Amino acid sequence: MRTDAQKNYEHLLAVAREVVTEQGAHASLRDVARKAGVGLGTLYRHFPTREALLETLLRSSFDALTERAAELEASSSPEEALVSWTQRCIACAHEYRGAISLMVAAIDDPQSALHDSCVAMKSSGARLLVRAQAEGVARADLASADLFALISALAWLNDQPSFAPRAEHLFDVVSSAILPQRTGNDSRKRRTPAPR
Amino acid sequence: MRTDAQKNYEHLLAVAREVVTEQGAHASLRDVARKAGVGLGTLYRHFPTREALLETLLRSSFDALTERAAELEASSSPEEALVSWTQRCIACAHEYRGAISLMVAAIDDPQSALHDSCVAMKSSGARLLVRAQAEGVARADLASADLFALISALAWLNDQPSFAPRAEHLFDVVSSAILPQRTGNDSRKRRTPAPR
DNA sequence: ACCTGAACACCGTTCAAGT
DNA sequence: ACCTGAACACCGTTCAAGT
């Protein structure tokens, strides 16, 4: 890459990160190019699709997620590993508003720039899930697709301003379905204040 | 309403139903007007916002939902009533792809044409939830906002083509979190085949 | 080798002008 | 009283022309 192209690329990415943080994953790409002081074509050459841009923005988070799964498998109980990783997963998908819809669409589309990252995420989750199931602590009838779906649903809920305040509680509720025997997961006991 | 206006209104609604069924709640309104053979302004006068159009399309379903809640309260066990109504609720929100996002946004926006319907839905659910909680069969720490959130999340999952095939199973999983003591809800037993 | 921005085909929304 | 569609300000995407 020519040094001027490299500079364009990096600046574009920095501006995109700002704009997407503010406006979400469906931000205007025209706006990104404009704010970066760059021609539209330059943006499209560096990032041929919205997914490609998002993938680059989330790259390091995705990598950290995979790494974290391996660490947790070695260091934590099957139960704690699954809960902790799931939480991180949701935070990662929630990094940019609206990103989760694109990720969900990508899991079934090998053409998408987000495909590999999402498959990796699903696989990491699958390992932790199987491990917890072997221990009898996670629901036996969950497939990795189900875990990915539940994580996606929680990330989507967090994206909705009306539900965001109850995000933690909703996580607990869904967790209790994944790990029915979880310590302190007695659903008859009030764990979080329930507003009217 | 003048009879020609009435005719326009009804034809517009019929065409809108078709288009929205095909393309989802974010279908082009221009396209609806075009296919109805009507000026854009005509559509906007009858339905000042996308929400207004959707509200009209879903009107009878919303009414049926409220009615059904009352029926179930009288005729079924607290547990069965909540499960059955929740299921209907999801089907209703899922009637048009993408409608759930607009509904979720409407719950906190009294200006939205969908606001009242969503509040009614939430209230109906709240009654059934409280009843089930009084019986000790539903999680005590769930607020009506949580139930609405979980219903929304399931409706959203159903909207995603990659998750739709596992919709029923995902409903069972989330149900087991809402009703931990539900008959046959033993999560250690395999209830639905889990594909690899 | 890389960049630009006009061109094209679309949106949603408003509102002057028509019947 | 109702209808129309041009006008405006936006999109995403492509690609000929420039440096």
Coordinates of C-alpha atoms (C1' of nucleotides) in Angstrom, one line a residue:
Chain A
M1 CA 0.0 0.0 0.0
R2 CA 1.3 3.4 -0.9
T3 CA 2.0 5.6 2.1
D4 CA -0.7 8.2 1.1
A5 CA -3.2 5.3 0.7
Q6 CA -2.2 4.0 4.1
K7 CA -2.8 7.4 5.7
N8 CA -6.2 7.6 4.1
Y9 CA -7.1 4.1 5.3
E10 CA -6.2 4.9 8.9
H11 CA -7.9 8.3 9.0
L12 CA -11.0 6.8 7.4
L13 CA -11.1 4.1 10.1
A14 CA -10.7 6.6 12.9
V15 CA -13.5 8.8 11.6
A16 CA -15.7 5.7 10.9
R17 CA -15.2 4.6 14.5
E18 CA -16.4 8.0 15.7
V19 CA -19.4 8.2 13.4
V20 CA -20.5 4.6 14.0
T21 CA -20.2 5.0 17.7
E22 CA -22.5 8.0 17.5
Q23 CA -25.0 6.9 14.8
G24 CA -24.8 3.1 15.0
A25 CA -23.9 0.5 12.4
H26 CA -26.3 2.0 9.9
A27 CA -24.5 5.4 9.8
S28 CA -24.3 7.0 6.4
L29 CA -21.1 5.9 4.6
R30 CA -21.3 9.1 2.6
D31 CA -21.1 11.0 5.9
V32 CA -18.1 9.0 6.9
A33 CA -16.3 9.8 3.7
R34 CA -17.3 13.5 4.0
K35 CA -16.1 13.8 7.5
A36 CA -12.9 12.1 6.6
G37 CA -12.4 14.6 3.8
V38 CA -12.1 11.7 1.3
G39 CA -13.8 10.8 -1.9
L40 CA -16.6 8.3 -1.7
G41 CA -14.8 5.9 -4.0
T42 CA -11.8 5.9 -1.6
L43 CA -14.0 4.6 1.2
Y44 CA -15.6 2.0 -1.0
R45 CA -12.2 0.7 -2.2
H46 CA -10.9 0.3 1.3
F47 CA -14.2 -1.1 2.6
P48 CA -16.2 -2.6 -0.2
T49 CA -19.2 -3.2 2.0
R50 CA -20.6 -1.9 5.3
E51 CA -19.8 -5.3 6.8
A52 CA -16.2 -5.0 5.8
L53 CA -15.9 -1.7 7.6
L54 CA -17.6 -3.1 10.7
E55 CA -15.5 -6.1 10.7
T56 CA -12.4 -4.0 10.7
L57 CA -13.8 -1.8 13.5
L58 CA -14.6 -4.9 15.6
R59 CA -11.5 -7.0 14.6
S60 CA -9.6 -6.6 17.9
S61 CA -12.7 -7.3 20.0
F62 CA -13.4 -10.4 18.1
D63 CA -9.9 -11.6 18.5
A64 CA -10.0 -10.9 22.2
L65 CA -13.2 -12.8 22.5
T66 CA -11.7 -16.0 21.0
E67 CA -8.6 -15.6 23.2
R68 CA -10.8 -15.1 26.3
A69 CA -12.7 -18.3 25.6
A70 CA -9.5 -20.3 25.7
E71 CA -8.3 -18.6 28.9
L72 CA -11.6 -19.2 30.6
E73 CA -11.7 -22.8 29.6
A74 CA -8.3 -23.2 31.4
S75 CA -8.9 -21.1 34.4
S76 CA -12.6 -21.2 35.4
S77 CA -15.3 -23.6 36.2
P78 CA -17.5 -24.6 33.2
E79 CA -20.3 -22.6 34.7
E80 CA -18.4 -19.4 35.4
A81 CA -16.6 -19.6 32.1
L82 CA -19.8 -19.8 30.1
V83 CA -21.5 -17.0 32.0
S84 CA -18.5 -14.7 31.9
W85 CA -17.8 -15.3 28.2
T86 CA -21.4 -14.8 27.2
Q87 CA -21.4 -11.5 29.0
R88 CA -18.3 -10.4 27.1
C89 CA -19.8 -11.6 23.9
I90 CA -22.9 -9.4 24.4
A91 CA -20.7 -6.4 25.2
C92 CA -18.7 -7.0 22.1
A93 CA -21.8 -7.2 19.8
H94 CA -23.3 -4.2 21.6
E95 CA -20.1 -2.1 20.9
Y96 CA -21.9 -0.5 18.0
R97 CA -25.6 0.0 17.9
G98 CA -27.3 -2.1 15.3
A99 CA -24.2 -4.3 14.6
I100 CA -25.9 -7.4 15.9
S101 CA -28.4 -7.5 13.1
L102 CA -25.6 -7.5 10.5
M103 CA -23.7 -10.2 12.5
V104 CA -26.8 -12.4 12.7
A105 CA -27.3 -12.1 8.9
A106 CA -23.6 -12.9 8.4
I107 CA -23.7 -16.2 10.1
D108 CA -25.5 -17.8 7.2
D109 CA -23.8 -15.8 4.5
P110 CA -20.2 -16.9 3.8
Q111 CA -19.9 -13.9 1.5
S112 CA -20.2 -11.5 4.3
A113 CA -17.0 -9.9 5.7
L114 CA -18.5 -10.6 9.2
H115 CA -19.0 -14.3 8.5
D116 CA -15.7 -15.7 9.8
S117 CA -15.8 -13.6 13.0
C118 CA -19.3 -14.7 13.8
V119 CA -18.6 -18.4 13.1
A120 CA -15.5 -18.1 15.4
M121 CA -17.7 -16.6 18.1
K122 CA -20.2 -19.4 17.7
S123 CA -17.5 -22.0 17.9
S124 CA -15.9 -20.6 20.9
G125 CA -19.3 -20.5 22.6
A126 CA -20.0 -24.1 21.5
R127 CA -16.8 -25.3 23.3
L128 CA -17.8 -23.7 26.5
L129 CA -21.3 -24.9 26.2
V130 CA -20.4 -28.5 25.6
R131 CA -18.1 -28.4 28.5
A132 CA -20.8 -27.0 30.8
Q133 CA -23.3 -29.6 29.5
A134 CA -20.9 -32.4 30.1
E135 CA -20.7 -31.3 33.7
G136 CA -24.6 -31.3 33.8
V137 CA -24.7 -27.6 34.7
A138 CA -26.0 -26.3 31.3
R139 CA -29.3 -27.3 29.6
A140 CA -28.6 -30.4 27.6
D141 CA -31.0 -29.5 24.8
L142 CA -29.1 -26.4 23.7
A143 CA -27.2 -26.3 20.5
S144 CA -24.5 -23.8 19.7
A145 CA -27.0 -22.0 17.4
D146 CA -29.3 -21.6 20.4
L147 CA -26.6 -20.0 22.5
F148 CA -25.7 -17.7 19.6
A149 CA -29.3 -16.8 19.3
L150 CA -29.7 -16.0 23.0
I151 CA -26.6 -13.9 23.0
S152 CA -27.8 -12.0 19.9
A153 CA -31.2 -11.5 21.5
L154 CA -29.6 -10.0 24.6
A155 CA -27.4 -7.8 22.5
W156 CA -30.4 -6.6 20.6
L157 CA -32.3 -5.9 23.8
N158 CA -29.3 -3.8 25.0
D159 CA -29.5 -1.8 21.8
Q160 CA -33.1 -0.7 22.5
P161 CA -33.1 2.3 24.7
S162 CA -36.3 1.2 26.5
F163 CA -34.8 -2.1 27.6
A164 CA -31.2 -1.0 28.2
P165 CA -31.8 -0.1 31.9
R166 CA -32.9 -3.7 32.6
A167 CA -30.1 -5.3 30.6
E168 CA -28.4 -6.9 33.6
H169 CA -31.5 -8.3 35.0
L170 CA -32.5 -9.7 31.6
F171 CA -29.1 -11.3 31.3
D172 CA -29.7 -13.0 34.7
V173 CA -33.1 -14.3 33.6
V174 CA -31.8 -15.7 30.3
S175 CA -28.7 -17.1 32.1
S176 CA -31.0 -19.0 34.4
A177 CA -32.5 -20.8 31.4
I178 CA -29.1 -21.7 30.1
L179 CA -27.7 -22.8 33.5
P180 CA -30.8 -23.9 35.5
Q181 CA -28.7 -25.1 38.5
R182 CA -26.6 -22.0 38.7
T183 CA -25.6 -21.0 42.3
G184 CA -27.9 -18.2 43.5
N185 CA -30.1 -18.7 40.5
D186 CA -33.2 -19.4 42.6
S187 CA -35.8 -17.6 40.7
R188 CA -38.3 -17.5 43.6
K189 CA -35.9 -15.2 45.4
R190 CA -35.9 -11.5 44.4
R191 CA -32.4 -10.7 43.2
T192 CA -33.0 -7.4 41.4
P193 CA -35.7 -4.9 42.4
A194 CA -38.7 -5.2 40.1
P195 CA -40.1 -1.7 39.3
R196 CA -43.8 -1.4 38.7
Chain B
M1 CA -65.1 11.0 4.7
R2 CA -66.0 11.5 1.1
T3 CA -66.7 8.2 -0.7
D4 CA -63.8 8.6 -3.1
A5 CA -61.5 9.2 -0.1
Q6 CA -62.9 6.2 1.6
K7 CA -62.2 4.1 -1.4
N8 CA -58.6 5.3 -1.6
Y9 CA -58.1 4.6 2.0
E10 CA -59.3 1.0 1.8
H11 CA -57.4 0.3 -1.4
L12 CA -54.2 1.8 0.1
L13 CA -54.6 -0.4 3.1
A14 CA -55.0 -3.5 1.1
V15 CA -52.0 -2.8 -1.0
A16 CA -50.0 -1.8 2.0
R17 CA -50.8 -5.1 3.7
E18 CA -49.4 -6.9 0.6
V19 CA -46.3 -4.9 0.3
V20 CA -45.5 -4.9 4.0
T21 CA -46.1 -8.7 4.2
E22 CA -43.5 -9.1 1.4
Q23 CA -41.0 -6.5 2.3
G24 CA -41.4 -6.0 6.0
A25 CA -42.3 -3.0 8.1
H26 CA -39.6 -0.9 6.4
A27 CA -41.0 -1.3 3.0
S28 CA -40.9 1.8 0.8
L29 CA -44.0 4.0 1.3
R30 CA -43.4 5.4 -2.1
D31 CA -43.7 1.9 -3.4
V32 CA -47.0 1.4 -1.6
A33 CA -48.5 4.6 -3.0
R34 CA -47.2 3.7 -6.5
K35 CA -48.7 0.2 -6.4
A36 CA -51.9 1.6 -5.1
G37 CA -52.0 4.1 -8.0
V38 CA -52.3 7.0 -5.6
G39 CA -50.3 10.2 -5.1
L40 CA -47.7 10.2 -2.3
G41 CA -49.6 12.9 -0.5
T42 CA -52.7 10.8 -0.3
L43 CA -50.9 8.1 1.5
Y44 CA -49.3 10.6 3.9
R45 CA -52.6 12.2 4.7
H46 CA -54.3 8.9 5.5
F47 CA -51.2 7.6 7.4
P48 CA -49.1 10.5 8.6
T49 CA -46.3 8.1 9.8
R50 CA -45.1 4.6 9.1
E51 CA -46.3 3.8 12.7
A52 CA -49.8 4.9 11.9
L53 CA -50.0 2.6 8.9
L54 CA -48.6 -0.3 10.8
E55 CA -51.0 0.4 13.7
T56 CA -53.9 0.2 11.3
L57 CA -52.6 -3.0 9.8
L58 CA -52.2 -4.6 13.2
R59 CA -55.3 -3.1 14.8
S60 CA -57.4 -6.2 14.8
S61 CA -54.6 -8.4 16.0
F62 CA -53.9 -6.1 18.9
D63 CA -57.6 -6.1 19.9
A64 CA -57.7 -9.9 19.7
L65 CA -54.7 -10.0 21.9
T66 CA -56.3 -8.0 24.6
E67 CA -59.5 -10.0 24.4
R68 CA -57.6 -13.2 24.5
A69 CA -55.8 -12.2 27.7
A70 CA -59.2 -11.7 29.4
E71 CA -60.4 -15.0 28.2
L72 CA -57.4 -16.9 29.3
E73 CA -57.5 -15.3 32.7
A74 CA -61.0 -16.7 33.1
S75 CA -60.5 -20.1 31.6
S76 CA -57.0 -21.3 32.1
S77 CA -54.5 -22.0 34.8
P78 CA -52.1 -19.0 35.5
E79 CA -49.3 -21.0 34.0
E80 CA -51.1 -22.0 30.8
A81 CA -52.6 -18.6 30.4
L82 CA -49.2 -16.9 30.5
V83 CA -47.5 -19.3 28.1
S84 CA -50.4 -19.3 25.6
W85 CA -50.8 -15.5 25.6
T86 CA -47.0 -15.0 25.3
Q87 CA -47.0 -17.2 22.3
R88 CA -49.8 -15.3 20.6
C89 CA -48.1 -12.0 21.4
I90 CA -45.0 -13.1 19.6
A91 CA -47.0 -14.3 16.6
C92 CA -48.7 -11.0 16.5
A93 CA -45.5 -8.9 16.7
H94 CA -44.0 -11.2 14.1
E95 CA -46.9 -10.7 11.7
Y96 CA -44.8 -8.2 9.8
R97 CA -41.0 -8.5 9.6
G98 CA -39.3 -5.6 11.5
A99 CA -42.5 -4.4 13.2
I100 CA -41.1 -5.3 16.6
S101 CA -38.4 -2.7 16.5
L102 CA -41.0 0.0 15.9
M103 CA -43.2 -1.3 18.6
V104 CA -40.3 -1.4 21.1
A105 CA -39.5 2.2 20.3
A106 CA -43.1 3.1 20.6
I107 CA -43.5 1.9 24.2
D108 CA -41.5 4.9 25.4
D109 CA -42.9 7.4 22.9
P110 CA -46.4 8.6 23.6
Q111 CA -46.4 10.4 20.3
S112 CA -46.1 7.2 18.4
A113 CA -49.3 5.8 16.8
L114 CA -48.2 2.4 18.1
H115 CA -47.8 3.6 21.7
D116 CA -51.3 2.7 23.0
S117 CA -51.3 -0.7 21.4
C118 CA -48.0 -1.6 23.0
V119 CA -49.0 -0.3 26.4
A120 CA -52.1 -2.3 26.2
M121 CA -50.1 -5.4 25.3
K122 CA -47.7 -4.7 28.2
S123 CA -50.6 -4.3 30.6
S124 CA -52.4 -7.4 29.5
G125 CA -49.2 -9.3 30.0
A126 CA -48.7 -7.7 33.4
R127 CA -52.0 -9.0 34.6
L128 CA -51.2 -12.6 33.6
L129 CA -47.7 -12.3 35.0
V130 CA -48.8 -11.1 38.4
R131 CA -51.4 -13.8 38.5
A132 CA -48.8 -16.5 37.8
Q133 CA -46.4 -14.9 40.3
A134 CA -49.1 -14.9 43.0
E135 CA -49.4 -18.7 42.4
G136 CA -45.6 -19.0 42.8
V137 CA -45.3 -20.5 39.3
A138 CA -43.6 -17.5 37.6
R139 CA -40.3 -15.9 38.6
A140 CA -41.0 -13.4 41.3
D141 CA -38.4 -10.9 40.1
L142 CA -39.9 -10.2 36.7
A143 CA -41.5 -6.8 36.0
S144 CA -44.0 -6.3 33.2
A145 CA -41.2 -4.5 31.3
D146 CA -39.1 -7.7 31.5
L147 CA -41.9 -9.8 30.1
F148 CA -42.4 -7.3 27.3
A149 CA -38.6 -7.4 26.6
L150 CA -38.5 -11.1 26.5
I151 CA -41.5 -11.3 24.2
S152 CA -39.8 -8.6 22.0
A153 CA -36.6 -10.5 21.9
L154 CA -38.3 -13.7 20.8
A155 CA -40.2 -11.9 18.1
W156 CA -37.0 -10.4 16.9
L157 CA -35.3 -13.8 16.9
N158 CA -38.2 -15.1 14.7
D159 CA -37.6 -12.2 12.3
Q160 CA -34.0 -13.4 11.7
P161 CA -34.0 -16.1 9.0
S162 CA -31.0 -17.8 10.6
F163 CA -32.9 -18.3 13.9
A164 CA -36.4 -18.8 12.7
P165 CA -36.0 -22.6 12.3
R166 CA -35.3 -22.8 16.1
A167 CA -38.0 -20.4 17.1
E168 CA -40.1 -23.0 19.0
H169 CA -37.2 -24.3 20.9
L170 CA -36.0 -20.8 21.8
F171 CA -39.4 -20.1 23.1
D172 CA -39.3 -23.2 25.3
V173 CA -35.9 -22.1 26.7
V174 CA -37.0 -18.6 27.5
S175 CA -40.3 -19.9 28.9
S176 CA -38.4 -22.1 31.3
A177 CA -36.8 -18.9 32.7
I178 CA -40.1 -17.2 33.2
L179 CA -41.8 -20.3 34.6
P180 CA -39.1 -22.3 36.3
Q181 CA -41.4 -24.9 37.8
R182 CA -43.3 -25.5 34.6
T183 CA -44.5 -29.0 34.0
G184 CA -42.2 -30.9 31.7
N185 CA -39.8 -28.0 31.8
D186 CA -37.0 -30.2 33.1
S187 CA -34.0 -28.8 31.2
R188 CA -31.9 -31.8 31.8
K189 CA -34.3 -33.8 29.7
R190 CA -33.9 -33.4 25.9
R191 CA -37.2 -32.0 24.6
T192 CA -36.2 -30.9 21.1
P193 CA -33.4 -32.5 19.1
A194 CA -30.3 -30.3 19.2
P195 CA -28.6 -30.2 15.8
R196 CA -24.9 -30.0 15.6
Chain C
dA1 C1' -1.5 3.2 -8.0
dC2 C1' -4.6 5.8 -6.1
dC3 C1' -8.2 9.4 -5.8
dT4 C1' -12.3 12.2 -7.0
dG5 C1' -17.0 13.3 -7.5
dA6 C1' -20.6 13.3 -11.0
dA7 C1' -24.2 10.1 -12.3
dC8 C1' -27.9 7.0 -11.4
dA9 C1' -31.6 5.1 -9.1
dC10 C1' -33.5 5.2 -5.2
dC11 C1' -35.5 7.1 -0.3
dG12 C1' -38.9 10.2 3.2
dT13 C1' -41.3 14.4 3.7
dT14 C1' -43.6 18.7 2.4
dC15 C1' -46.6 21.7 0.1
dA16 C1' -48.2 24.6 -3.9
dA17 C1' -51.2 23.9 -7.4
dG18 C1' -55.0 21.6 -9.2
dT19 C1' -60.1 19.3 -9.4
Chain D
dA1 C1' -62.7 18.4 0.5
dC2 C1' -59.5 15.8 -1.5
dC3 C1' -55.8 14.7 -4.7
dT4 C1' -51.3 15.1 -7.3
dG5 C1' -46.6 15.1 -8.0
dA6 C1' -42.7 18.3 -8.3
dA7 C1' -39.2 19.8 -5.1
dC8 C1' -35.9 19.2 -1.5
dA9 C1' -32.5 16.9 1.0
dC10 C1' -30.9 12.9 1.6
dC11 C1' -29.2 7.7 0.6
dG12 C1' -25.9 3.5 -1.6
dT13 C1' -23.2 2.2 -5.4
dT14 C1' -20.6 2.6 -9.7
dC15 C1' -17.2 4.2 -12.7
dA16 C1' -15.0 7.5 -16.1
dA17 C1' -11.8 10.9 -15.6
dG18 C1' -8.1 12.8 -13.4
dT19 C1' -3.2 12.9 -10.7

